[in-house]
mmCIF file of C-alpha atoms and ligand atoms in Angstrom:
data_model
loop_
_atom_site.group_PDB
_atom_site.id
_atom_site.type_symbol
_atom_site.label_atom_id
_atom_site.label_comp_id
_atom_site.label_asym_id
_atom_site.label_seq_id
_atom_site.Cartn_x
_atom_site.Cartn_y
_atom_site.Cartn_z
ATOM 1 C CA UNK A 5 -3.662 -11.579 23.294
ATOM 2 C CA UNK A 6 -3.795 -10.320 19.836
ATOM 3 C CA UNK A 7 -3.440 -13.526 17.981
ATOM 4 C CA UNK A 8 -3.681 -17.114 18.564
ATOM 5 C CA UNK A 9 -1.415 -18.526 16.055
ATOM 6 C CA UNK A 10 1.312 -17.010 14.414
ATOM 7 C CA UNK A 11 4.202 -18.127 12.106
ATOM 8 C CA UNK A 12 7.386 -16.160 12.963
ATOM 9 C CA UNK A 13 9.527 -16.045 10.469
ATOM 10 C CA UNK A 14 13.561 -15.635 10.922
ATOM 11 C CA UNK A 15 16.372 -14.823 9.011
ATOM 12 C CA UNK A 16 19.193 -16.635 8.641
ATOM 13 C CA UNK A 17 21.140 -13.677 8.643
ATOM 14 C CA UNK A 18 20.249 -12.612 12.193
ATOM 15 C CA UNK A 19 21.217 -15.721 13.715
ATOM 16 C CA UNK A 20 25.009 -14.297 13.280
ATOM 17 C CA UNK A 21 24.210 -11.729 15.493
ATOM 18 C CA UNK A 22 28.134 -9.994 15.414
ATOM 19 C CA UNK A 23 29.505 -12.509 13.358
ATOM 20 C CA UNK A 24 30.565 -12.803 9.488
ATOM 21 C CA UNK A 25 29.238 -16.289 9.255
ATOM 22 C CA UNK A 26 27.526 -19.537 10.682
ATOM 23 C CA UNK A 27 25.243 -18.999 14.493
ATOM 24 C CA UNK A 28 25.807 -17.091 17.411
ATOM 25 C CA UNK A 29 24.822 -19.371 20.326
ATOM 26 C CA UNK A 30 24.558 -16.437 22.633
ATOM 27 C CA UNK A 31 21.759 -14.587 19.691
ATOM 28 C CA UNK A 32 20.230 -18.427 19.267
ATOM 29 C CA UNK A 33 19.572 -18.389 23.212
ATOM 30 C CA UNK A 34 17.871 -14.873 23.508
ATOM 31 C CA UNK A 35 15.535 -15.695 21.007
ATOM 32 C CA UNK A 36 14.829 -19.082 22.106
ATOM 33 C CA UNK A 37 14.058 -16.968 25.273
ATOM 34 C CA UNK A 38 11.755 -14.673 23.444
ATOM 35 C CA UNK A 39 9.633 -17.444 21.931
ATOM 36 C CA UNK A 40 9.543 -18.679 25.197
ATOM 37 C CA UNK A 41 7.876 -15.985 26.260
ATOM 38 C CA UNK A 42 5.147 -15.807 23.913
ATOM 39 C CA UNK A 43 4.975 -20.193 23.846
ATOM 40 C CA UNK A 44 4.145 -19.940 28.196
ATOM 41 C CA UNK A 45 1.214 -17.029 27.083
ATOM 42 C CA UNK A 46 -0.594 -20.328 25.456
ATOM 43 C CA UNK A 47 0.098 -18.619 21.604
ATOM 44 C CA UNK A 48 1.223 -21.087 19.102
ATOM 45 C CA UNK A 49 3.833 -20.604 17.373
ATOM 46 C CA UNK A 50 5.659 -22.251 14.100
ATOM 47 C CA UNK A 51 8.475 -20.865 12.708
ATOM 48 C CA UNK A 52 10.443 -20.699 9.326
ATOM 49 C CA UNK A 53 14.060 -19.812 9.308
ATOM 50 C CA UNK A 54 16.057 -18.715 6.137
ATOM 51 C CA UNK A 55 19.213 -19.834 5.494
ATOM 52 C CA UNK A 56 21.698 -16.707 4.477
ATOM 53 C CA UNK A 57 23.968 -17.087 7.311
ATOM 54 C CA UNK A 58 25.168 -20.591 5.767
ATOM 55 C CA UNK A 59 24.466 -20.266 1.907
ATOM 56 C CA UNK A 60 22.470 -18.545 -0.335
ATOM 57 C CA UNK A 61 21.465 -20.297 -4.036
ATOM 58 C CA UNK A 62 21.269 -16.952 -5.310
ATOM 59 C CA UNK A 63 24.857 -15.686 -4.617
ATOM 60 C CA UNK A 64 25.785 -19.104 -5.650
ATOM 61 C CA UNK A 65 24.146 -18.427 -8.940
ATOM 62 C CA UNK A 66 25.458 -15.009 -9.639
ATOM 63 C CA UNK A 67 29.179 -16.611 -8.906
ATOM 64 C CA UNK A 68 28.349 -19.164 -11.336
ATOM 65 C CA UNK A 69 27.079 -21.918 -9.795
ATOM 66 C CA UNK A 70 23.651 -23.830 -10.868
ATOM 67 C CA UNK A 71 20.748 -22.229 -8.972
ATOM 68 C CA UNK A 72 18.816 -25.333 -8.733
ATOM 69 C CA UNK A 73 22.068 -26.640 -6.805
ATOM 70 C CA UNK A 74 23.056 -23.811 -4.578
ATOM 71 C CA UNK A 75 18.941 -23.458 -3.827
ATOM 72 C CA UNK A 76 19.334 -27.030 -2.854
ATOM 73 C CA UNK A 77 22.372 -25.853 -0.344
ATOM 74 C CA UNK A 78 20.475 -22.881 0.889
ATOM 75 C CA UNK A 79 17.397 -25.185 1.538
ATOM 76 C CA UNK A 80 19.525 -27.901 3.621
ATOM 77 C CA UNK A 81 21.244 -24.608 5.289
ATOM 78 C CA UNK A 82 17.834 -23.723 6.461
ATOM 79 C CA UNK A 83 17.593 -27.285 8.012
ATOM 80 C CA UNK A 84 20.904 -26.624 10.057
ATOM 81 C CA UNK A 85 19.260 -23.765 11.459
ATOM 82 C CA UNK A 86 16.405 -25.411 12.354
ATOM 83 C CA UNK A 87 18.580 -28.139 14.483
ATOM 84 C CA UNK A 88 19.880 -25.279 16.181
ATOM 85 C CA UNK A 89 16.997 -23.237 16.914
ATOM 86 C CA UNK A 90 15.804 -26.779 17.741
ATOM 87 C CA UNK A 91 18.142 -27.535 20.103
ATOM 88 C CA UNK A 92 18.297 -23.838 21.784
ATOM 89 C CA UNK A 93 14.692 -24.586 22.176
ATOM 90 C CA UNK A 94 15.042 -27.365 24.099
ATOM 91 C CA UNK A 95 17.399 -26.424 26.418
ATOM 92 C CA UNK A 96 14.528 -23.612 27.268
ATOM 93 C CA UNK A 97 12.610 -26.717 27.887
ATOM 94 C CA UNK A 98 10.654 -25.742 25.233
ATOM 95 C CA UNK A 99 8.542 -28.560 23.338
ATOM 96 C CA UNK A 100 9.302 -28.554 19.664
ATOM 97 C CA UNK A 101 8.944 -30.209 16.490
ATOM 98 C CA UNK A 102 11.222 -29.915 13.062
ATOM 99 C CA UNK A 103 9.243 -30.775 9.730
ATOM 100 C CA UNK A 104 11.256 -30.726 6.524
ATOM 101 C CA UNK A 105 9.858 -30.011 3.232
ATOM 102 C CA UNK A 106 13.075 -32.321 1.796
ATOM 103 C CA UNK A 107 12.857 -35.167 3.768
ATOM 104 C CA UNK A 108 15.514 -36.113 5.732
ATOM 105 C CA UNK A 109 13.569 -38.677 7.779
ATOM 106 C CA UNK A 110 16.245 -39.730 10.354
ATOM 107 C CA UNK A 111 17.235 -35.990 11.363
ATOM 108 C CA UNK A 112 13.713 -34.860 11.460
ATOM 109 C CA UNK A 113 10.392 -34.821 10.108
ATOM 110 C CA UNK A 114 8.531 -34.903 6.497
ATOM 111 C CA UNK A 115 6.525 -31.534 6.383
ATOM 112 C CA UNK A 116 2.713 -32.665 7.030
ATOM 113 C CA UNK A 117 0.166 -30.428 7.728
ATOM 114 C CA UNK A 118 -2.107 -32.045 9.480
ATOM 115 C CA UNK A 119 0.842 -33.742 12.105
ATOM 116 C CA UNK A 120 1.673 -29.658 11.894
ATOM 117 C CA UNK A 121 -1.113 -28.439 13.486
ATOM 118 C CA UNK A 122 -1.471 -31.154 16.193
ATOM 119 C CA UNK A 123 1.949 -30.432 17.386
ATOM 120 C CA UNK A 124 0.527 -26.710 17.402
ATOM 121 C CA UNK A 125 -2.341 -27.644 19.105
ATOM 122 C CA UNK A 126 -0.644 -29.640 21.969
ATOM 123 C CA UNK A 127 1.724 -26.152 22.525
ATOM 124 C CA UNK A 128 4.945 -27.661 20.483
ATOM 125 C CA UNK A 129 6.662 -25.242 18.645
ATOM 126 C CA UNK A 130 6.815 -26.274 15.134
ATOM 127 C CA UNK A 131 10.075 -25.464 12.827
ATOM 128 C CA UNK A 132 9.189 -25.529 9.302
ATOM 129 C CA UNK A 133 12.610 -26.186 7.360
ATOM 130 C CA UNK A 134 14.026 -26.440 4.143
ATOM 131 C CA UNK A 135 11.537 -23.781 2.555
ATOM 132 C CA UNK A 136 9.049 -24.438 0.229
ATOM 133 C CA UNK A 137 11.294 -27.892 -0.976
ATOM 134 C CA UNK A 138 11.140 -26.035 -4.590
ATOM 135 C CA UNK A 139 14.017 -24.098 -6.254
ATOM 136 C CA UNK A 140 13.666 -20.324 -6.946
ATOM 137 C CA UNK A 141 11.166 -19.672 -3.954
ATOM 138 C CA UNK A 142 12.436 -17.766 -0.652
ATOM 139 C CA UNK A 143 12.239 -18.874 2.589
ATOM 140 C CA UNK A 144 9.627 -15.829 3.036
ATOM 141 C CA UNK A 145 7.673 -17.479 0.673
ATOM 142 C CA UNK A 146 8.081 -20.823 2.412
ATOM 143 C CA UNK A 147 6.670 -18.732 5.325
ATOM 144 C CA UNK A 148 3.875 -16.869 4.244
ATOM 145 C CA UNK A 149 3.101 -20.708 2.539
ATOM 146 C CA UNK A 150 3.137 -22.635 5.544
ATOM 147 C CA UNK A 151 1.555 -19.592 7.672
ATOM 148 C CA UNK A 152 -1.738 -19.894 4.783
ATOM 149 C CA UNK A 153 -1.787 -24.189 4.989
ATOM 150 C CA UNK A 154 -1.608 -23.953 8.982
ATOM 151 C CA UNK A 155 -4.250 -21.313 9.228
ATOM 152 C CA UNK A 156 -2.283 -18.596 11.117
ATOM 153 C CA UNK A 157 -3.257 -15.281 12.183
ATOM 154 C CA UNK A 158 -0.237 -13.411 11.052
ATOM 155 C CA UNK A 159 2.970 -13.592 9.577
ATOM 156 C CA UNK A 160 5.574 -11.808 12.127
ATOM 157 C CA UNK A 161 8.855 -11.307 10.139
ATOM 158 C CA UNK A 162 11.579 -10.366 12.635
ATOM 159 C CA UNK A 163 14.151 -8.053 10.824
ATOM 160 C CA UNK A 164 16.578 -5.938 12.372
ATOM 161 C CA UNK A 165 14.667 -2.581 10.864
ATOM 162 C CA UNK A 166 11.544 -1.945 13.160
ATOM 163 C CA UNK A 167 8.993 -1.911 10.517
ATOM 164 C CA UNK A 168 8.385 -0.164 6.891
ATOM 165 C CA UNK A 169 9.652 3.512 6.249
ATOM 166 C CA UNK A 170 9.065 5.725 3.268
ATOM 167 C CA UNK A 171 12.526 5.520 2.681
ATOM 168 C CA UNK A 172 15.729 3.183 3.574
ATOM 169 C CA UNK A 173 15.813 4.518 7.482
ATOM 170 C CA UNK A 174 19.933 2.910 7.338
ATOM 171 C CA UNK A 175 20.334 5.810 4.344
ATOM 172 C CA UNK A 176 17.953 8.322 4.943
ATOM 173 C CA UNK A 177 17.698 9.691 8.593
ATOM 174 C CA UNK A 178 14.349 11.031 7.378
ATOM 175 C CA UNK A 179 12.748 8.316 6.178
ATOM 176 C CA UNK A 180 9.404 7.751 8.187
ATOM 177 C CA UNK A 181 7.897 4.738 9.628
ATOM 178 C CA UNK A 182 4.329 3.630 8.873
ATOM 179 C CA UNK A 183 2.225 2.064 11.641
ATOM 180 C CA UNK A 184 0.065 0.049 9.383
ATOM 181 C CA UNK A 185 -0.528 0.216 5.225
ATOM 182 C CA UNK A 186 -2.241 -1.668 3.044
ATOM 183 C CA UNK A 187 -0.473 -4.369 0.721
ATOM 184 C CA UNK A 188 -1.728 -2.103 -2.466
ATOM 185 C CA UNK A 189 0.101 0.561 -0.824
ATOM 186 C CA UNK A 190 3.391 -0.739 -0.773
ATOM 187 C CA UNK A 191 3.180 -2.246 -4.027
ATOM 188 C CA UNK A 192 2.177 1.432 -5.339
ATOM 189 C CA UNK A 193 4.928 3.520 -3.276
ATOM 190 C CA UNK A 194 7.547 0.759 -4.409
ATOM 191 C CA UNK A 195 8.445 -0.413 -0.910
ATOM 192 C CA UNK A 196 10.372 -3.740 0.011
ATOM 193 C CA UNK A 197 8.613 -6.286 2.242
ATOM 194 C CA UNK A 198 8.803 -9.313 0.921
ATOM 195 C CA UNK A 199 9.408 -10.552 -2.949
ATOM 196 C CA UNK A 200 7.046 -10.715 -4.704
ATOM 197 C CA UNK A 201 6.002 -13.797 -5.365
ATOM 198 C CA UNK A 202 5.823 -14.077 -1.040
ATOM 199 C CA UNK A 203 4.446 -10.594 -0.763
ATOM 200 C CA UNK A 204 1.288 -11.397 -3.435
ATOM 201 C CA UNK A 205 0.418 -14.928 -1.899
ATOM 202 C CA UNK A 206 0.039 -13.659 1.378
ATOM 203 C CA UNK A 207 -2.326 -10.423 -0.297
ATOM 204 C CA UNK A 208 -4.456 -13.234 -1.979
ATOM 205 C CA UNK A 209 -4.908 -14.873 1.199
ATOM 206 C CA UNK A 210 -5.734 -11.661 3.574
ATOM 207 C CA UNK A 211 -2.568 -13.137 5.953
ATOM 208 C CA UNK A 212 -1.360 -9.838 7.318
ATOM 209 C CA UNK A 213 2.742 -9.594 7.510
ATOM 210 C CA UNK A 214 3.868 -7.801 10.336
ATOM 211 C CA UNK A 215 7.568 -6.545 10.365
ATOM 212 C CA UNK A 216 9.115 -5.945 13.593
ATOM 213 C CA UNK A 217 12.928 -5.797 15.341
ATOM 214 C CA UNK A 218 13.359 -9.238 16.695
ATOM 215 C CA UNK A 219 16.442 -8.269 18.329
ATOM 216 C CA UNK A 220 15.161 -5.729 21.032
ATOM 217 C CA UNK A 221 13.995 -7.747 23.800
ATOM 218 C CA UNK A 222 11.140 -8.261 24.794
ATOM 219 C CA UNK A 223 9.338 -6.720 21.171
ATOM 220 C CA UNK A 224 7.828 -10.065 20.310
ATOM 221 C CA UNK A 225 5.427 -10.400 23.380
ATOM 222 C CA UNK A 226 4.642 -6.560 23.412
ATOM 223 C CA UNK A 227 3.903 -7.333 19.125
ATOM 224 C CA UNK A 228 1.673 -10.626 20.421
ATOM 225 C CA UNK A 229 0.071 -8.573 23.201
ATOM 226 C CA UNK A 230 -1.635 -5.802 20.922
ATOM 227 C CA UNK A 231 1.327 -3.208 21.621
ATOM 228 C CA UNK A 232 1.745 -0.793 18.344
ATOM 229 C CA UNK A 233 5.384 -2.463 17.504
ATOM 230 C CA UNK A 234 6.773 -2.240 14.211
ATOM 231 C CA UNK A 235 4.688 -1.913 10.553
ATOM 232 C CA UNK A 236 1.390 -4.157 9.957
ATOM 233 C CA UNK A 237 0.423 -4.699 6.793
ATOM 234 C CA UNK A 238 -2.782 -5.748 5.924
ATOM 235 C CA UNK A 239 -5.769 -5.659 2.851
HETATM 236 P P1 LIG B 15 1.828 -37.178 18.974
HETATM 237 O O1 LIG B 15 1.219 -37.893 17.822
HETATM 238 O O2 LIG B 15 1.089 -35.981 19.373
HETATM 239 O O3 LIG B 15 2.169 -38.059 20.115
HETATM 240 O O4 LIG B 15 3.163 -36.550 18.373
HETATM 241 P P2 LIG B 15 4.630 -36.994 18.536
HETATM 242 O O5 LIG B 15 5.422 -36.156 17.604
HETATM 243 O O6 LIG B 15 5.094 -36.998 19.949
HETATM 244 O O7 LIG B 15 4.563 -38.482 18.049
HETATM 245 P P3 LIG B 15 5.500 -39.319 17.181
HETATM 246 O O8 LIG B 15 5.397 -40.686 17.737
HETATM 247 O O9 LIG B 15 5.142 -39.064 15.744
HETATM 248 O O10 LIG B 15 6.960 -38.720 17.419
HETATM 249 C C1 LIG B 15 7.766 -39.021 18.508
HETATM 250 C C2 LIG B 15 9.114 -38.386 18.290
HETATM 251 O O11 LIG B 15 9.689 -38.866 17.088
HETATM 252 C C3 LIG B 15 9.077 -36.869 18.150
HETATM 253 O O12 LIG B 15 10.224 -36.304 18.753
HETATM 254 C C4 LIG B 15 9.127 -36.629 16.657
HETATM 255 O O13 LIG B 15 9.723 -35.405 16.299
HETATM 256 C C5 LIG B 15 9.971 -37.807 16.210
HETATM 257 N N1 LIG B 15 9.604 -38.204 14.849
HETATM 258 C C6 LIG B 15 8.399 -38.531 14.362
HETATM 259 N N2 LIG B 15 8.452 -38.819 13.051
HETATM 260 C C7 LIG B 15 9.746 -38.679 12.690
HETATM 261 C C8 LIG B 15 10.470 -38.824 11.462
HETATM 262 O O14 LIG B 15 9.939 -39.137 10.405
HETATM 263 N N3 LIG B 15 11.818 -38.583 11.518
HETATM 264 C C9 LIG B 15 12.439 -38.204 12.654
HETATM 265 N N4 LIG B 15 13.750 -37.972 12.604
HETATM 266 N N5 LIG B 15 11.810 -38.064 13.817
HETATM 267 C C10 LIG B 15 10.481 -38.290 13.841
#
């Protein structure tokens, strides 16, 4: 197996699979399934989940609302995806674990590291919710945070494009995927991975992001295994 420990990190968006809003329990199952998968192959696994399919702070902010508040809503939106992913987890009879950076002590737990990586160590499956606790910080920088504090070997950020192109692949047929590039490289050709403020914490720390398709079964073993699946990027 390629890595040991990995923080996956999941949009909110994709838990809609076909919908316009809210979870699709049918998409929630499949990938409980594939973490499954990779969770029985002795990896460990934590997870961050964004929040987009519930609320966003910054499409609150841009339709007037305080960003501090809607980030507040978007962080407790992330927490209500957690539950679920929990719960899908579970019913995979998959042991798992749901720290908050907020606390919200009778729904789950505070976010503490140390309590983090024993539940990794004894093969739970640790959600990491309500991002970074802090306004104006994404949930992939909540991710690429928590992957640094737990020590992981990669940051796997399931999308539903299969890696980094030269170009937008969904407007430019042409547009070219790279296998691996470095994080100076995609900062010099202009390409999106993560924001910025994500993107440069995780090049300070030499934690490799790897972007893959989460929704094509089976892709997140294959990834874990050593199989060439979507873009690495690395130092
Ligand atoms: P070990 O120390 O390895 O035994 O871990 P553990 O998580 O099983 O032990 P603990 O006694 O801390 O937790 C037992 C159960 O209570 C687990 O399902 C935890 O998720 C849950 N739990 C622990 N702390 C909290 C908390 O602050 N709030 C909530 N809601 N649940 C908690």
């Amino acid at each position: 197996m390629q890595y040991k420990r990995i923080l996956l990190k999941l949009s909110g968006e994709a838990l809609m699979g076909d919908r316009q809003y809210g979870i699709d329990p049918k998409r929630l199952a499949e990938y409980a399934k594939e973490i499954k998968e990779v969770v029985n192959k002795g990896i460990q696994v934590a997870i961050v989940i964004g929040g987009g399919n519930i609320f966003r702070g910054v499409a609150g902010a841009s339709n007037g609302m305080d960003r501090v508040q809607g980030d507040h809503m978007g962080m407790l939106a992330t927490c209500i995806n957690g539950l679920a992913l929990q719960s899908a987890l579970e019913d995979e009879d998959v042991h798992t674990r749901l720290q908050t950076a907020l606390e919200i002590k009778e729904v789950a737990e505070p976010y503490i590291k140390r309590k983090a990586i024993r539940h990794l160590e004894k093969g739970r499956v640790v959600i990491f919710g309500a991002g970074t606790g802090n306004p104006y910080f994404t949930t992939d920088t909540a991710a690429v945070l928590r992957a640094i504090e737990i020590n992981a070997d990669a940051i796997l950020k399931g999308t539903r494009v299969d890696g980094v192109y030269t170009e937008d692949p969904e407007k430019n047929t042409n547009a070219k995927k790279f296998e691996t590039i470095t994080f100076k490289d995609v900062i010099e050709k202009g390409l999106k991975v993560m924001d910025m403020t994500a993107f440069t914490l995780s090049e300070e720390n030499k934690l490799p992001i790897i972007i893959f398709d989460m929704n094509k079964k089976g892709n997140l073993l294959k990834l874990i295994s050593g199989e060439k699946i979507g873009t690495i990027v690395d130092i």
